[in-house]
Structures are given as C-alpha cells and as structure tokens.
Amino acid sequence: MSDSSTDESLPDLSAFLQTDSYIRHYEGELRRRYKRFAERLAQLEEAEGAFDYFTLSYRSFGIQRRSDNGLVLREWAPGAEAVFLTGDFNSWEKQSHPFTQKEYGKWELYLSPKVDKSPAIKHLTKLKLVVLTKTGEYLFRISPWAKYVTKTLDAITYDWTHWDPPQPYQFQHPRPPRPSSLRIYEAHVGISSPEEKIASYRNFTRDVLPRIKDLGYNCVQLMAIMEHAYYASFGYQVTNFFAASSRFGTPDDLKHLVDTAHSMGITVLLDMVHSHASSNTEDGLNYFDGTDSCFFHGGSRGNHSLWGSRLFNYSSWEVVRFLLSNLRWWMEEYHFDGFRFDAVTSMLYHHHGIGTSFSGNYSEYFGIHVDEDALVYLMLANHILHKLYPQCITVAEDVSGMPGLCRSIEEGGLGFDYRLTMAVPDKWIQVLKEVRDEDWDLKNIVQTLTNRRRGEASITYAESHDQALVGDKSLAFWLMDKEMYTNMSALTAMTPVIDRGIQLHKLIRLLTHSLGGEGYLNFMGNEFGHPEWLDFPRKGNNESYHYARRQFNLVDIEHLRYRQLYAFDRDMNLTEDKYGWLAAGQAAVTTLNQADKVIVFERSNLLFIFNFHPCNSYIDYRVAVEHAGKYKIKLNSDELQYGGHGRLVQDTEFFTEPMPFNGRAQSFLVPVTRLSE
C-alpha cells in the first residue's frame, strides 16, 4: 500500500487556515500531530512488512484453519505464565493442550487434523482459554479474536463457540455507490419488532429493511452489533469485538442482512465502539492475561469513572493491531460500508469530557489534556479505511467541536467524513421542555442549526436514540404526551394538542433536514412519531420488554395519524433525493422574522418557507429569491395526507418580479398559512 506520509509538503494546511483563521495560532501543533501520525505509520509498516498485512491480523490470531485442516491458534497475553486450550474437543481437560510461548507476549498452539482429515475442533464446538497467571491462578477466558460467542438461558456468562461453517456465506450483491446525500436510519435489531421480545437479524431483514427503503433512507446505521453481555447497555459495553451479537442470530444471518440491504441500494454503517470496553472478565477483555494492563491502561487511567468500563492503551503496538484489524474484519467479513465511531470525545481528551463544558476556545483542543495516542490512532484508522476502501464512510460522535475532525489527514485533520451535530437535538429538547412554542427564539434555533465548521461535513438530526431513552421522551411524546394514547385516530377531529403536535413534528424535522447539515439521521420509529420512551429489560422494570420494541404496527393501522407522519417523512426524503439539498452548500437565510415566526431560506435551487406562528396566516408574504422564473410547490406539510388542513392549492405557480428584497434581486408573494387550525 502506498504511503503519502513521507511527503514533506504534508500536511497542506492552506485550506484549513483559509477557512478557519483561529487555527493559525496552532499551526505548529497541527504539523506536530501529523508528524506523530506519519512516524507511527512508518514504524508499523517497517516492522510488519506492510500496513495492509498488519491490519489483517485476524487472519493470524485466534483460530486459523490451514488448507490441510490443521489448526493454528495464536494469542497475545504478555502477563500470562502459561496458556492452555480446553473445551468440548478434549472433555474440558484444563492443561492437556498447552500453548508455546513466543516473542513479545505471544503464544501459539498447533492442532493437527484428525485421522479422517477433519479439523481437531469442529464447527460450533465450545471452547475456553485457560490462562495461568504469575500468581498461580487459573483463569478461564474467551479469545479476544473469537468470532462467535453464545449464552444459554440459565448461564451467567457467554461461551466461546467456534465458528467455522462447512459452507461459508457467499455475498451476492456488491456494495452500493457511496451516497452524495446521506440519509441515515439509525436502528437497533433487537428492538425492531412490535412484539415484546428480542427481534432477530432475519426479522430485521424481512420486516424493517423494506420500510427503510420505502421511507427514502439510503443508509442504515446498525447499533449494538458487536457482542455485549449486558443487553441494556445499548451495545456500548462491548465484550467481544470480533463477534456479531448472537442474541439476534448467527453471523450468517447478519451477513444476509447486509447483503439484502446492498441489494436495495442501502449503505450499511456499523456503530463502532473503540472508545472503551466492558469491564467483564470471564467473557470480556478485562484482566485477560491476569493483569489490568493487557489491552488497557493500568491503574486509574484505565478506568472510565462514569461508565465503569475499561479504557484502551492506544500507545500499545498490540492494541493498535487489535483495533485496526477489528475495523478490517467488519469491512471484509461482513461487508459493512463504514463506521460511526462512538464517544470520540472520550478518546480525544484525558478528561474524557467528564465535568467539562466546551466553550469553543481553541486552547481546549490543544495541549496536555489531549490524548495524542488516541488522536493518532483515529488518524491511522481513517487513513487505512480510506486508502483501502475509498468509498468508506466514517462518522465521529464528538461533542467538543474539535477543529479539523472532518478534514482529510493531508489537510491537517483527523480524516473523518462527517461529525454528528449533537447540539441540535439538545436544542430541540431544550425548547420543548422549557419554552412554549409560541415563544420560541427562532434566531437561536437557526443559529444552532447553521453553526458548524466550514469545510467539515456534518450529520444533523432532530432526535436520536439518546433522546428516546428512559428518563426522556421522543419529540412526538414531548409535543403530544398522553393524548397520543387516545386522540391519534383520523376518524375524529384533531384536538388542539394533536393538531399542533403533528404540525410541529413535521416542521421540526424538515427544518433540521434542510438547514442543519450535509447528512441527516433519524432513529427508528421516530419518523412516524413513536410514542413513549425506550427502556431495555432490567431489574428496575422487572425485566420487561414492553418499552424495548418499536411499534411499527401503528403505521399499518389505516385510521391512525402515525401513517400521516410516516408519509411526510417519506416524501421529505424522496424530495431531498430528487433535489439533493444535503449535497449542496449551506443554506442562505433571507428571512428570519421573530414577530411573524417565519423562516425563509434557499438551498440547492429550492426555496424553503416555514411559518411557526400559532395564530397568524399571511395571504401575500414577500419572499426573496436568487433566481428569476416560475416556482412550484414541491413539498407542502399542510397537505391532508400528511395530517395538514389542505389550505394551499398544490398546483399554484408563483412568478418572480424584479423587486429587490432582503439582499436578493428577485422576489414574489406567497400565501403562508399558520401552523394549525
């Protein structure tokens, strides 16, 4: 693999400095960071022969079957005194199959084929590693490279189950082209059914993927795929990094899901958790070799004080091997198209964002509080992914606003393609909680939606899984609350609460979609105003699945107004697909009238007009446009099919006149209806 890091002209900071004058003071820091990245990359390539080979270490670690069916097992356990393999194949004899110690903390074992030439360990055999510690204690462990782990109903911990099917899954469909406008459907397989149970990969493939396609989303972001022993962790306490969660089905079931999505033209992203790991020992990475510093920092630095999880040591050669190979594994083995990196803020700073309120002062992004080992790891991850998979998409979840996060590494950035605009959903929840909608500060809302770093793409959203979790509520539930239980029938007249809630639900989402970024995200079910909240089974709710599901059945009932919100969300996406405002430059806001409660802006040759006023309609409201000509209505939230009141004539044509207005040479008059009846 060719490496541009030796080019002394890099990084080329000209574009960065031109669009962000505040960064000039830290030019030296940017160059120093790049130098650390380049040096680390060169070290890895020199020592391992090729960066490509280094990041494919899942082909040499764990269990590998040779062409003659001999098995080679390799592990890294630097703190171990001895390592053994046990399982069904040897009647769980603890010390009958010892590993041989190699250099740099590595251990190897070879198992010759059986007499009949079949592998010594067959498909679905239960296994454990036995680690003898320096203090003489025997520990039962799962290989960090295990591809499949399972748990019986009465078991406390997971078992390592050898995955080597006689007929491996064969993908049928190529990856779709990378979307220019990214419309993401954030989804969790386990809660994807209306039934009170854990749904499966097959259920999701059969029942949910067609809905995603129908809704006009071109990307699905799958949460909680990497195995996690605690279901209620939402997948963010990973125990087994190379194993697809078995509670939803087999690895082949997941591959079929991804393959089917690709056949529909849907890009598939994986929620990637490399920021921390579960503190589980018997079925996780913690104390794998009997020490607290195998994969993680030793002592207090290796523990996240709020999450109770372990923190990776990104300066460790073998940890970087493990994590980068993990990325390659999900790209190669499961054909994912990219990753949403979770908790990047926790990785970037030694304080992990705990007790820190980022003000935007650039001194917060540079200095000794930045974990440069983690920063360099993220640069390496983006480098390898984009070099080997040019169409790969990487998204960063970062609340700090780190400059350059979504600039290319060659430009002095960290190499992500998108960042999540986490301030936007927080703003919507804040105004819904604290301010009557007739008193909303539209200027502040627009400022939040448009306040993003120039030259860095962002994905915006009105709400994600965070806003739906227990202790909070979805936007629809904030807007309509208990009336959603009794007044969502279209067979009766809307109450004022339902009327106002439905109209605001549509406008909030369209305003966010069209003004807020270069990509859009929706959490499953919220497109149709899913009621209530999200809560996983746990002791505190008597292990109930009542709130750990998505009630898609509400959309299938013809007389319920959930269908109207679903229809609007679908047509909003389809309109974007046709006109591509997400791929266009930032919108030009021409009207922001707090008294009238009207917002008007242009983007991608479209004119967006919003009226948030609870009482006032405007018969002839002048709006400014850049281009002269004829304008037609392309999406109207007041249509009856969307739960509106049908007060506009849909096929009305509007003609500009050369009357300068609000900084534009052209303008015309339009009727602007109030939000609700």
XYZ file of C-alpha atoms in Angstrom:
677
model
C 0.000 0.000 0.000
C 1.455 3.322 -0.990
C 2.002 5.840 1.761
C 1.860 9.583 1.255
C 3.081 10.304 4.793
C 6.704 10.577 3.611
C 5.820 13.630 1.508
C 7.478 16.524 3.311
C 4.987 19.003 1.828
C 2.282 17.496 4.021
C 0.163 18.429 5.749
C -1.077 21.116 3.371
C -2.806 23.481 5.777
C -3.732 26.153 3.226
C -7.443 25.281 3.029
C -7.677 24.831 6.784
C -6.049 28.189 7.505
C -8.142 29.954 4.877
C -11.482 28.827 6.315
C -10.535 28.986 9.997
C -8.399 31.943 10.987
C -8.363 30.892 14.661
C -6.373 27.770 13.822
C -3.338 29.736 12.604
C -2.043 30.091 16.167
C -1.933 26.276 16.394
C -0.335 25.576 13.016
C 2.733 24.150 14.727
C 0.571 21.795 16.788
C -1.196 20.525 13.667
C 2.131 19.819 11.991
C 3.458 18.088 15.081
C 0.351 15.865 15.245
C 0.757 14.949 11.609
C 4.416 14.112 12.190
C 3.466 11.749 15.042
C 0.925 10.053 12.774
C 3.441 9.708 9.924
C 6.100 8.305 12.236
C 3.697 5.774 13.727
C 2.544 4.700 10.286
C 6.144 4.269 9.101
C 7.033 2.251 12.221
C 4.130 -0.129 11.685
C 4.917 -0.628 8.010
C 8.619 -1.187 8.661
C 8.083 -3.683 11.461
C 5.163 -5.611 9.959
C 6.172 -5.575 6.298
C 3.021 -3.807 5.137
C 0.283 -1.857 6.814
C -2.247 -3.975 4.932
C -0.831 -7.147 6.496
C -0.731 -5.626 9.997
C -4.422 -4.720 9.881
C -5.412 -8.202 8.714
C -4.145 -9.802 11.911
C -7.497 -11.503 12.469
C -6.190 -13.935 9.821
C -3.281 -14.956 12.042
C -4.628 -14.546 15.596
C -7.379 -16.585 17.214
C -8.074 -19.906 15.466
C -6.912 -20.314 11.864
C -7.634 -23.409 9.779
C -4.983 -24.335 7.231
C -5.685 -25.903 3.866
C -4.894 -29.366 5.319
C -7.394 -28.708 8.178
C -4.630 -28.268 10.707
C -5.438 -25.545 13.238
C -3.068 -22.794 14.360
C -4.021 -20.781 17.428
C -2.255 -17.559 18.365
C -2.919 -15.221 21.293
C -1.274 -12.201 22.888
C -1.145 -12.499 26.676
C 2.043 -10.796 27.896
C 1.182 -11.135 31.583
C 0.489 -14.874 31.476
C 2.724 -17.579 32.913
C 1.124 -20.217 30.669
C -1.845 -20.573 28.318
C -3.926 -23.681 27.551
C -6.894 -24.550 25.356
C -9.844 -26.517 26.691
C -13.340 -27.335 25.519
C -15.703 -29.975 24.236
C -12.961 -31.366 21.997
C -10.809 -32.530 24.944
C -13.569 -33.127 27.517
C -12.580 -29.865 29.205
C -9.172 -31.097 30.300
C -7.579 -27.939 31.639
C -3.891 -28.479 30.843
C -3.818 -31.098 28.087
C -3.294 -28.595 25.278
C -0.660 -26.017 26.256
C 0.398 -23.112 24.063
C 4.068 -22.449 23.318
C 5.436 -19.101 24.418
C 6.785 -16.863 21.639
C 8.302 -13.381 21.478
C 6.565 -10.199 22.630
C 3.958 -11.891 24.810
C 2.557 -14.101 22.069
C 1.507 -17.734 22.476
C 0.919 -20.408 19.813
C -0.657 -23.866 19.582
C -0.927 -26.237 16.644
C -3.622 -28.924 16.420
C -3.126 -31.468 13.680
C -6.124 -32.824 11.772
C -7.953 -35.915 12.965
C -7.357 -39.305 11.370
C -10.252 -38.653 8.994
C -8.525 -35.373 7.951
C -11.203 -33.230 9.575
C -10.232 -30.346 11.905
C -9.498 -31.198 15.534
C -12.131 -28.638 16.533
C -15.385 -28.785 14.627
C -17.916 -26.072 13.919
C -19.893 -24.854 16.988
C -17.539 -26.508 19.497
C -17.497 -24.774 22.882
C -14.024 -23.559 23.899
C -12.159 -21.655 26.584
C -8.642 -20.414 27.032
C -7.058 -21.240 30.372
C -4.607 -18.572 31.491
C -2.181 -19.338 34.299
C -1.239 -16.051 35.943
C 2.088 -15.104 37.508
C 0.474 -15.630 40.926
C -0.531 -19.216 40.108
C -4.226 -18.612 39.473
C -6.042 -20.343 36.603
C -8.435 -18.092 34.691
C -10.982 -19.183 32.094
C -11.083 -16.715 29.220
C -12.566 -16.164 25.765
C -10.157 -15.382 22.944
C -10.208 -11.655 22.137
C -10.410 -12.736 18.488
C -13.441 -15.012 18.969
C -15.844 -14.737 16.041
C -18.917 -16.088 17.808
C -19.965 -16.283 21.458
C -23.222 -17.670 22.802
C -25.083 -17.923 26.082
C -27.692 -20.386 27.273
C -30.720 -19.038 29.122
C -29.558 -20.275 32.518
C -25.919 -19.197 32.086
C -24.362 -16.106 33.611
C -21.527 -15.610 31.125
C -21.032 -16.194 27.416
C -19.254 -19.178 25.868
C -16.710 -19.080 23.078
C -18.346 -21.062 20.264
C -16.048 -21.953 17.374
C -17.470 -20.602 14.115
C -16.232 -22.448 11.031
C -19.277 -23.436 8.929
C -18.782 -26.068 6.216
C -20.362 -23.713 3.698
C -19.423 -20.090 4.462
C -21.888 -17.388 3.446
C -21.368 -16.103 -0.086
C -22.303 -12.475 -0.687
C -24.450 -11.952 -3.763
C -24.550 -8.172 -4.098
C -21.822 -5.527 -4.390
C -21.634 -2.512 -2.144
C -23.811 0.330 -3.473
C -22.124 3.575 -4.553
C -21.426 5.991 -1.731
C -24.409 8.363 -1.416
C -23.786 12.030 -2.152
C -26.645 12.882 0.206
C -26.509 10.706 3.294
C -29.912 9.928 4.851
C -29.306 7.604 7.787
C -31.812 5.351 9.513
C -30.345 4.578 12.940
C -31.541 1.164 14.022
C -31.254 -1.466 16.730
C -32.019 -5.010 15.605
C -33.203 -6.275 18.984
C -35.997 -3.718 19.396
C -37.104 -3.758 15.755
C -40.308 -5.709 16.312
C -43.646 -4.630 17.851
C -43.551 -7.834 19.884
C -42.203 -7.866 23.424
C -39.104 -9.900 22.647
C -35.600 -9.648 21.241
C -36.005 -9.419 17.483
C -33.619 -11.156 15.104
C -31.407 -10.299 12.140
C -33.867 -12.225 9.961
C -36.806 -10.261 11.344
C -34.993 -7.011 10.574
C -34.126 -8.162 7.053
C -37.684 -9.231 6.300
C -39.706 -6.530 8.054
C -37.582 -3.411 8.588
C -35.317 -3.105 5.554
C -38.323 -2.721 3.184
C -39.639 0.105 5.392
C -36.262 1.847 5.338
C -36.213 1.605 1.556
C -39.791 2.862 1.278
C -39.021 5.810 3.554
C -36.256 7.011 1.236
C -33.327 6.448 3.583
C -30.215 5.351 1.690
C -28.194 4.264 4.709
C -28.873 2.174 7.798
C -26.674 2.560 10.861
C -26.772 -0.588 12.978
C -26.307 -0.277 16.720
C -25.355 -2.973 19.235
C -23.920 -5.455 16.715
C -20.577 -6.058 18.424
C -21.266 -8.568 21.171
C -22.194 -7.132 24.552
C -23.097 -9.280 27.534
C -25.423 -6.662 29.039
C -28.374 -6.075 26.700
C -29.426 -2.858 28.428
C -26.051 -1.261 27.644
C -27.474 -0.497 24.161
C -24.353 -2.189 22.779
C -21.934 0.333 24.251
C -20.292 -2.085 26.728
C -18.635 -4.385 24.206
C -17.289 -7.699 25.466
C -16.295 -9.434 22.204
C -15.098 -7.152 19.446
C -14.987 -9.643 16.570
C -18.280 -11.372 17.381
C -21.646 -10.317 15.972
C -24.208 -10.443 18.759
C -25.649 -13.949 18.926
C -28.810 -12.843 20.724
C -30.073 -11.698 17.296
C -28.951 -14.758 15.310
C -25.884 -16.194 13.617
C -23.056 -14.419 11.765
C -24.574 -15.663 8.501
C -27.891 -14.045 9.422
C -26.132 -10.705 9.816
C -24.296 -11.167 6.530
C -27.619 -11.861 4.829
C -28.992 -8.641 6.352
C -26.101 -6.580 4.971
C -26.282 -8.363 1.612
C -30.032 -7.713 1.343
C -29.570 -4.044 2.239
C -26.979 -3.745 -0.521
C -29.410 -5.325 -2.992
C -31.807 -2.478 -2.143
C -29.110 0.154 -2.682
C -28.839 0.814 1.065
C -25.428 1.598 2.568
C -24.768 -0.071 5.929
C -22.767 1.562 8.733
C -21.697 -0.140 11.958
C -21.772 1.607 15.317
C -18.105 1.121 16.265
C -17.094 1.263 19.929
C -13.314 1.655 20.203
C -13.518 4.250 22.953
C -13.832 1.768 25.823
C -14.720 -1.845 26.631
C -16.814 -3.757 29.116
C -15.193 -4.440 32.488
C -16.321 -8.089 32.281
C -13.508 -10.566 32.853
C -14.770 -14.081 32.091
C -16.382 -13.109 28.775
C -14.663 -9.791 28.062
C -11.162 -8.336 27.609
C -10.691 -7.155 31.176
C -7.832 -8.890 33.016
C -7.453 -11.186 30.006
C -3.934 -12.229 30.994
C -4.447 -11.716 34.710
C -3.191 -8.120 34.671
C -5.183 -4.907 34.424
C -2.891 -3.556 31.693
C -3.079 -6.060 28.852
C -5.357 -4.153 26.473
C -5.924 -1.184 28.745
C -4.074 1.423 30.728
C -3.121 0.130 34.148
C -4.393 1.746 37.318
C -6.975 4.503 37.469
C -6.128 5.766 33.976
C -7.559 2.549 32.582
C -10.997 3.040 34.125
C -13.804 5.327 32.984
C -15.172 6.818 36.180
C -18.709 7.344 34.868
C -19.210 4.320 32.650
C -17.464 1.727 34.808
C -15.655 0.458 31.720
C -12.022 -0.050 30.684
C -10.014 2.398 28.553
C -7.710 1.183 25.787
C -3.991 1.928 25.753
C -3.665 3.387 22.251
C 0.115 3.630 22.588
C 0.380 -0.177 22.700
C 1.507 -1.825 19.471
C -0.693 -4.874 20.016
C -3.745 -2.831 20.998
C -3.442 -0.861 17.761
C -3.096 -4.167 15.883
C -6.242 -5.464 17.583
C -8.359 -2.359 16.952
C -7.279 -1.685 13.361
C -7.741 -5.352 12.493
C -11.177 -5.125 14.057
C -12.111 -2.413 11.554
C -10.810 -4.516 8.668
C -12.737 -7.551 9.967
C -16.109 -5.826 9.823
C -15.341 -4.375 6.389
C -14.020 -7.616 4.908
C -16.029 -10.325 6.630
C -19.415 -8.578 6.861
C -19.108 -6.041 4.023
C -20.055 -3.032 6.112
C -19.615 0.277 4.291
C -18.217 2.316 7.143
C -18.485 3.201 10.798
C -19.993 5.628 13.243
C -17.269 5.951 15.893
C -18.857 6.229 19.312
C -17.674 8.512 22.129
C -14.843 10.154 20.203
C -14.781 12.941 22.796
C -13.875 10.415 25.485
C -10.997 9.215 23.305
C -9.603 12.626 22.398
C -9.125 14.008 25.893
C -7.565 12.661 29.075
C -10.535 14.101 30.985
C -12.892 12.167 28.644
C -15.242 15.147 28.614
C -16.206 14.474 32.237
C -17.120 17.685 34.027
C -16.017 19.687 31.010
C -18.119 22.272 29.210
C -16.563 23.091 25.863
C -16.785 26.811 25.162
C -15.191 26.749 21.716
C -11.942 28.338 22.896
C -9.214 26.725 20.804
C -6.978 26.167 23.819
C -9.433 23.396 24.746
C -8.410 21.425 21.649
C -4.638 21.579 22.077
C -2.329 20.910 24.977
C -1.540 18.232 27.531
C -5.226 17.426 28.133
C -5.440 15.963 24.609
C -4.742 12.225 24.421
C -2.498 12.244 21.378
C -2.096 8.459 21.357
C -5.843 8.161 20.837
C -5.810 11.011 18.333
C -3.072 9.315 16.299
C -4.983 6.028 16.473
C -8.060 7.729 14.961
C -5.877 9.205 12.214
C -4.459 5.732 11.496
C -7.964 4.251 11.438
C -9.233 6.823 8.966
C -6.081 6.514 6.877
C -6.310 2.759 6.448
C -10.053 2.771 5.846
C -9.977 5.465 3.182
C -6.857 4.135 1.478
C -8.144 0.576 1.199
C -11.834 1.408 0.812
C -12.151 4.781 -0.955
C -15.951 4.675 -0.636
C -15.837 4.020 3.119
C -17.781 6.431 5.336
C -16.566 7.383 8.824
C -18.674 9.430 11.223
C -17.463 10.869 14.536
C -19.602 11.350 17.617
C -17.884 14.309 19.247
C -19.430 16.965 21.475
C -16.267 19.047 21.827
C -16.157 20.513 18.332
C -12.527 19.547 17.697
C -11.319 21.620 14.688
C -10.213 19.529 11.732
C -12.007 16.414 12.921
C -13.620 16.073 9.489
C -10.795 17.357 7.346
C -8.543 14.972 5.488
C -5.344 13.930 7.221
C -3.348 15.508 4.395
C -5.044 18.840 5.203
C -4.122 18.640 8.877
C -7.299 16.929 10.050
C -8.207 13.620 11.658
C -9.765 12.211 8.492
C -13.422 11.648 9.395
C -16.036 12.227 6.705
C -18.785 13.559 8.983
C -19.369 14.676 12.538
C -22.687 14.441 14.375
C -24.209 17.828 15.248
C -25.110 16.827 18.781
C -26.112 20.344 19.798
C -29.170 20.252 17.501
C -31.207 17.521 19.251
C -30.212 19.029 22.590
C -31.622 22.357 21.403
C -34.930 20.840 20.299
C -35.354 19.010 23.600
C -34.469 22.183 25.500
C -37.020 24.368 23.756
C -39.730 21.714 24.023
C -39.062 21.281 27.740
C -38.590 24.902 28.717
C -40.348 27.241 26.268
C -43.899 27.486 24.924
C -43.669 27.038 21.167
C -45.261 30.435 20.531
C -42.286 31.929 22.417
C -39.536 30.052 20.597
C -36.488 32.124 19.717
C -36.206 31.327 16.007
C -32.918 33.182 15.668
C -31.359 30.972 18.321
C -32.747 27.821 16.675
C -31.436 28.832 13.241
C -28.072 29.727 14.766
C -27.842 26.258 16.314
C -28.749 24.583 13.026
C -26.240 26.555 10.952
C -23.375 26.795 13.456
C -20.909 24.288 12.054
C -17.281 24.309 10.994
C -16.660 25.442 7.433
C -15.195 22.785 5.212
C -16.253 19.967 7.543
C -19.360 17.923 6.780
C -21.878 17.184 9.498
C -24.841 14.894 10.027
C -27.729 16.538 11.782
C -30.765 15.117 13.496
C -33.731 16.275 15.498
C -33.554 13.253 17.779
C -31.605 10.007 18.022
C -31.646 7.028 20.364
C -30.313 9.266 23.164
C -33.496 11.327 23.278
C -35.720 8.223 23.338
C -34.083 6.541 26.340
C -35.879 6.161 29.645
C -35.810 9.420 31.561
C -36.504 11.346 28.373
C -39.120 11.209 25.644
C -39.318 11.314 21.871
C -40.175 14.636 20.223
C -43.665 13.363 19.461
C -44.249 12.480 23.093
C -42.955 15.856 24.248
C -45.361 17.522 21.817
C -48.482 15.413 22.396
C -47.804 13.363 25.518
C -50.742 11.346 26.895
C -53.109 12.438 24.114
C -51.188 10.069 21.830
C -52.930 7.211 23.651
C -56.455 8.434 22.896
C -56.535 11.049 20.125
C -54.454 9.769 17.211
C -57.429 8.475 15.223
C -58.073 10.190 11.902
C -61.745 9.220 12.227
C -62.257 12.032 14.723
C -61.339 15.704 14.612
C -57.896 16.584 15.888
C -57.670 18.104 19.315
C -55.634 21.313 19.556
C -52.764 19.389 21.187
C -52.656 16.705 18.481
C -53.047 19.286 15.709
C -50.241 21.464 16.983
C -48.054 18.451 17.780
C -48.367 16.873 14.348
C -47.631 20.123 12.542
C -44.620 20.932 14.715
C -43.289 17.383 14.406
C -43.170 17.779 10.626
C -41.695 21.273 10.644
C -39.018 20.449 13.207
C -37.831 17.530 11.117
C -37.937 19.344 7.773
C -36.168 22.409 9.175
C -33.472 20.174 10.670
C -33.179 18.112 7.481
C -32.888 21.079 5.128
C -30.936 23.622 7.190
C -28.803 21.612 9.565
C -26.041 19.803 7.720
C -24.702 17.655 4.900
C -26.355 14.472 6.148
C -29.497 13.602 8.096
C -30.196 10.938 10.726
C -33.391 9.507 12.180
C -33.757 6.902 14.910
C -36.065 4.029 14.026
C -39.722 4.702 14.687
C -39.330 8.411 15.324
C -40.215 9.139 11.703
C -43.842 8.309 12.491
C -43.892 9.836 15.969
C -43.265 6.719 18.032
C -44.905 7.224 21.421
C -43.407 6.795 24.860
C -39.737 6.087 25.511
C -37.152 3.339 25.177
C -36.181 1.114 28.086
C -34.410 -2.235 27.986
C -35.337 -5.126 30.274
C -33.569 -4.793 33.617
C -34.207 -5.376 37.291
C -35.670 -1.896 37.685
C -38.554 -2.697 35.304
C -38.963 -6.401 36.168
C -37.100 -7.436 33.009
C -39.914 -6.078 30.845
C -39.669 -5.796 27.061
C -42.707 -3.505 26.866
C -40.607 -0.435 26.048
C -37.810 -2.340 24.276
C -39.621 -2.544 20.950
C -40.713 -0.392 18.016
C -44.437 -0.376 17.332
C -44.395 -0.396 13.523
C -47.913 -1.847 13.718
C -49.167 1.678 14.476
C -48.229 2.723 10.937
C -50.093 -0.233 9.470
C -53.414 0.802 11.017
C -55.007 2.940 8.325
C -57.048 5.261 10.528
C -54.195 6.285 12.855
C -52.345 9.533 12.250
C -48.966 7.839 12.575
C -49.389 6.999 8.887
C -49.558 10.713 8.102
C -46.264 11.448 9.838
C -44.705 8.416 8.136
C -45.903 9.680 4.734
C -44.410 13.127 5.339
C -41.061 11.690 6.405
C -41.006 9.505 3.292
C -41.805 12.347 0.926
C -39.328 14.650 2.674
C -36.568 12.119 1.965
C -37.740 11.494 -1.585
C -37.784 15.236 -2.259
C -34.215 15.518 -0.968
C -33.255 12.552 -3.122
C -34.562 14.409 -6.176
C -33.075 17.836 -5.442
C -30.056 17.000 -3.272
C -30.017 19.817 -0.746
C -27.804 17.820 1.635
C -25.075 17.688 -1.011
C -25.413 21.426 -1.696
C -23.687 24.263 0.099
C -25.004 25.788 3.291
C -28.390 27.485 3.007
C -28.764 31.245 2.585
C -31.320 32.511 5.113
C -33.135 35.531 3.671
C -35.957 35.953 6.180
C -35.802 35.369 9.911
C -38.766 37.273 11.324
C -39.296 36.622 15.010
C -42.570 38.579 15.175
C -44.086 36.800 12.182
C -42.468 33.474 13.222
C -41.336 32.997 9.611
C -38.076 31.493 8.341
C -37.187 31.608 4.629
C -34.009 30.269 3.061
C -32.609 28.986 -0.225
C -30.631 25.829 -0.746
C -29.947 23.743 -3.850
C -32.186 25.952 -6.037
C -35.083 25.345 -3.664
C -36.924 27.873 -1.544
C -37.952 26.772 1.957
C -40.682 28.702 3.789
C -41.617 27.934 7.410
C -44.343 29.603 9.469
C -44.215 28.679 13.151
C -46.894 31.184 14.194
C -49.722 29.585 16.171
C -52.356 32.105 15.027
C -51.285 34.173 12.032
C -51.518 33.265 8.380
C -50.229 35.620 5.682
C -52.047 35.974 2.365
C -49.308 37.848 0.485
C -45.940 37.347 2.143
C -42.942 38.591 0.187
C -40.010 36.213 -0.096
C -36.618 36.819 -1.678
C -35.027 34.529 -4.257
C -31.773 34.456 -6.186
C -33.122 33.144 -9.481
C -35.884 34.675 -11.560
C -38.621 32.496 -13.016
C -41.529 30.261 -12.073
C -41.758 28.470 -8.727
C -43.956 25.490 -7.853
C -44.792 23.763 -4.585
C -42.758 20.554 -4.266
C -43.429 19.620 -0.635
C -46.267 21.032 1.438
C -46.615 19.993 5.079
C -50.228 21.235 5.077
C -51.404 18.539 2.668
C -54.235 16.386 4.003
C -52.237 13.181 3.503
C -49.680 14.495 5.992
C -52.239 15.417 8.648
C -52.437 19.009 7.406
C -55.503 21.081 6.573
C -55.194 21.438 2.800
C -55.278 25.221 2.803
C -52.922 25.684 -0.137
C -53.674 24.903 -3.758
C -50.925 22.438 -4.578
C -50.535 23.255 -8.291
C -50.277 27.032 -7.770
C -47.497 28.678 -9.780
C -45.551 31.656 -8.476
C -43.697 34.105 -10.727
C -40.841 36.285 -9.586
C -40.701 40.007 -10.152
C -37.556 42.144 -10.301
C -38.216 43.694 -6.909
C -35.123 43.622 -4.676
C -35.844 42.217 -1.227
C -33.676 41.073 1.673
C -30.485 41.128 -0.355
C -31.873 39.388 -3.431
C -32.687 40.918 -6.795
C -35.866 38.885 -7.206
C -38.901 38.289 -5.006
C -42.534 37.214 -5.117
C -45.624 36.973 -2.932
C -46.832 33.721 -1.392
C -49.650 32.687 0.959
C -48.213 31.443 4.275
C -50.659 29.545 6.463
C -50.430 29.358 10.226
C -49.191 26.182 11.779
C -52.532 24.708 12.916
C -56.239 25.408 12.779
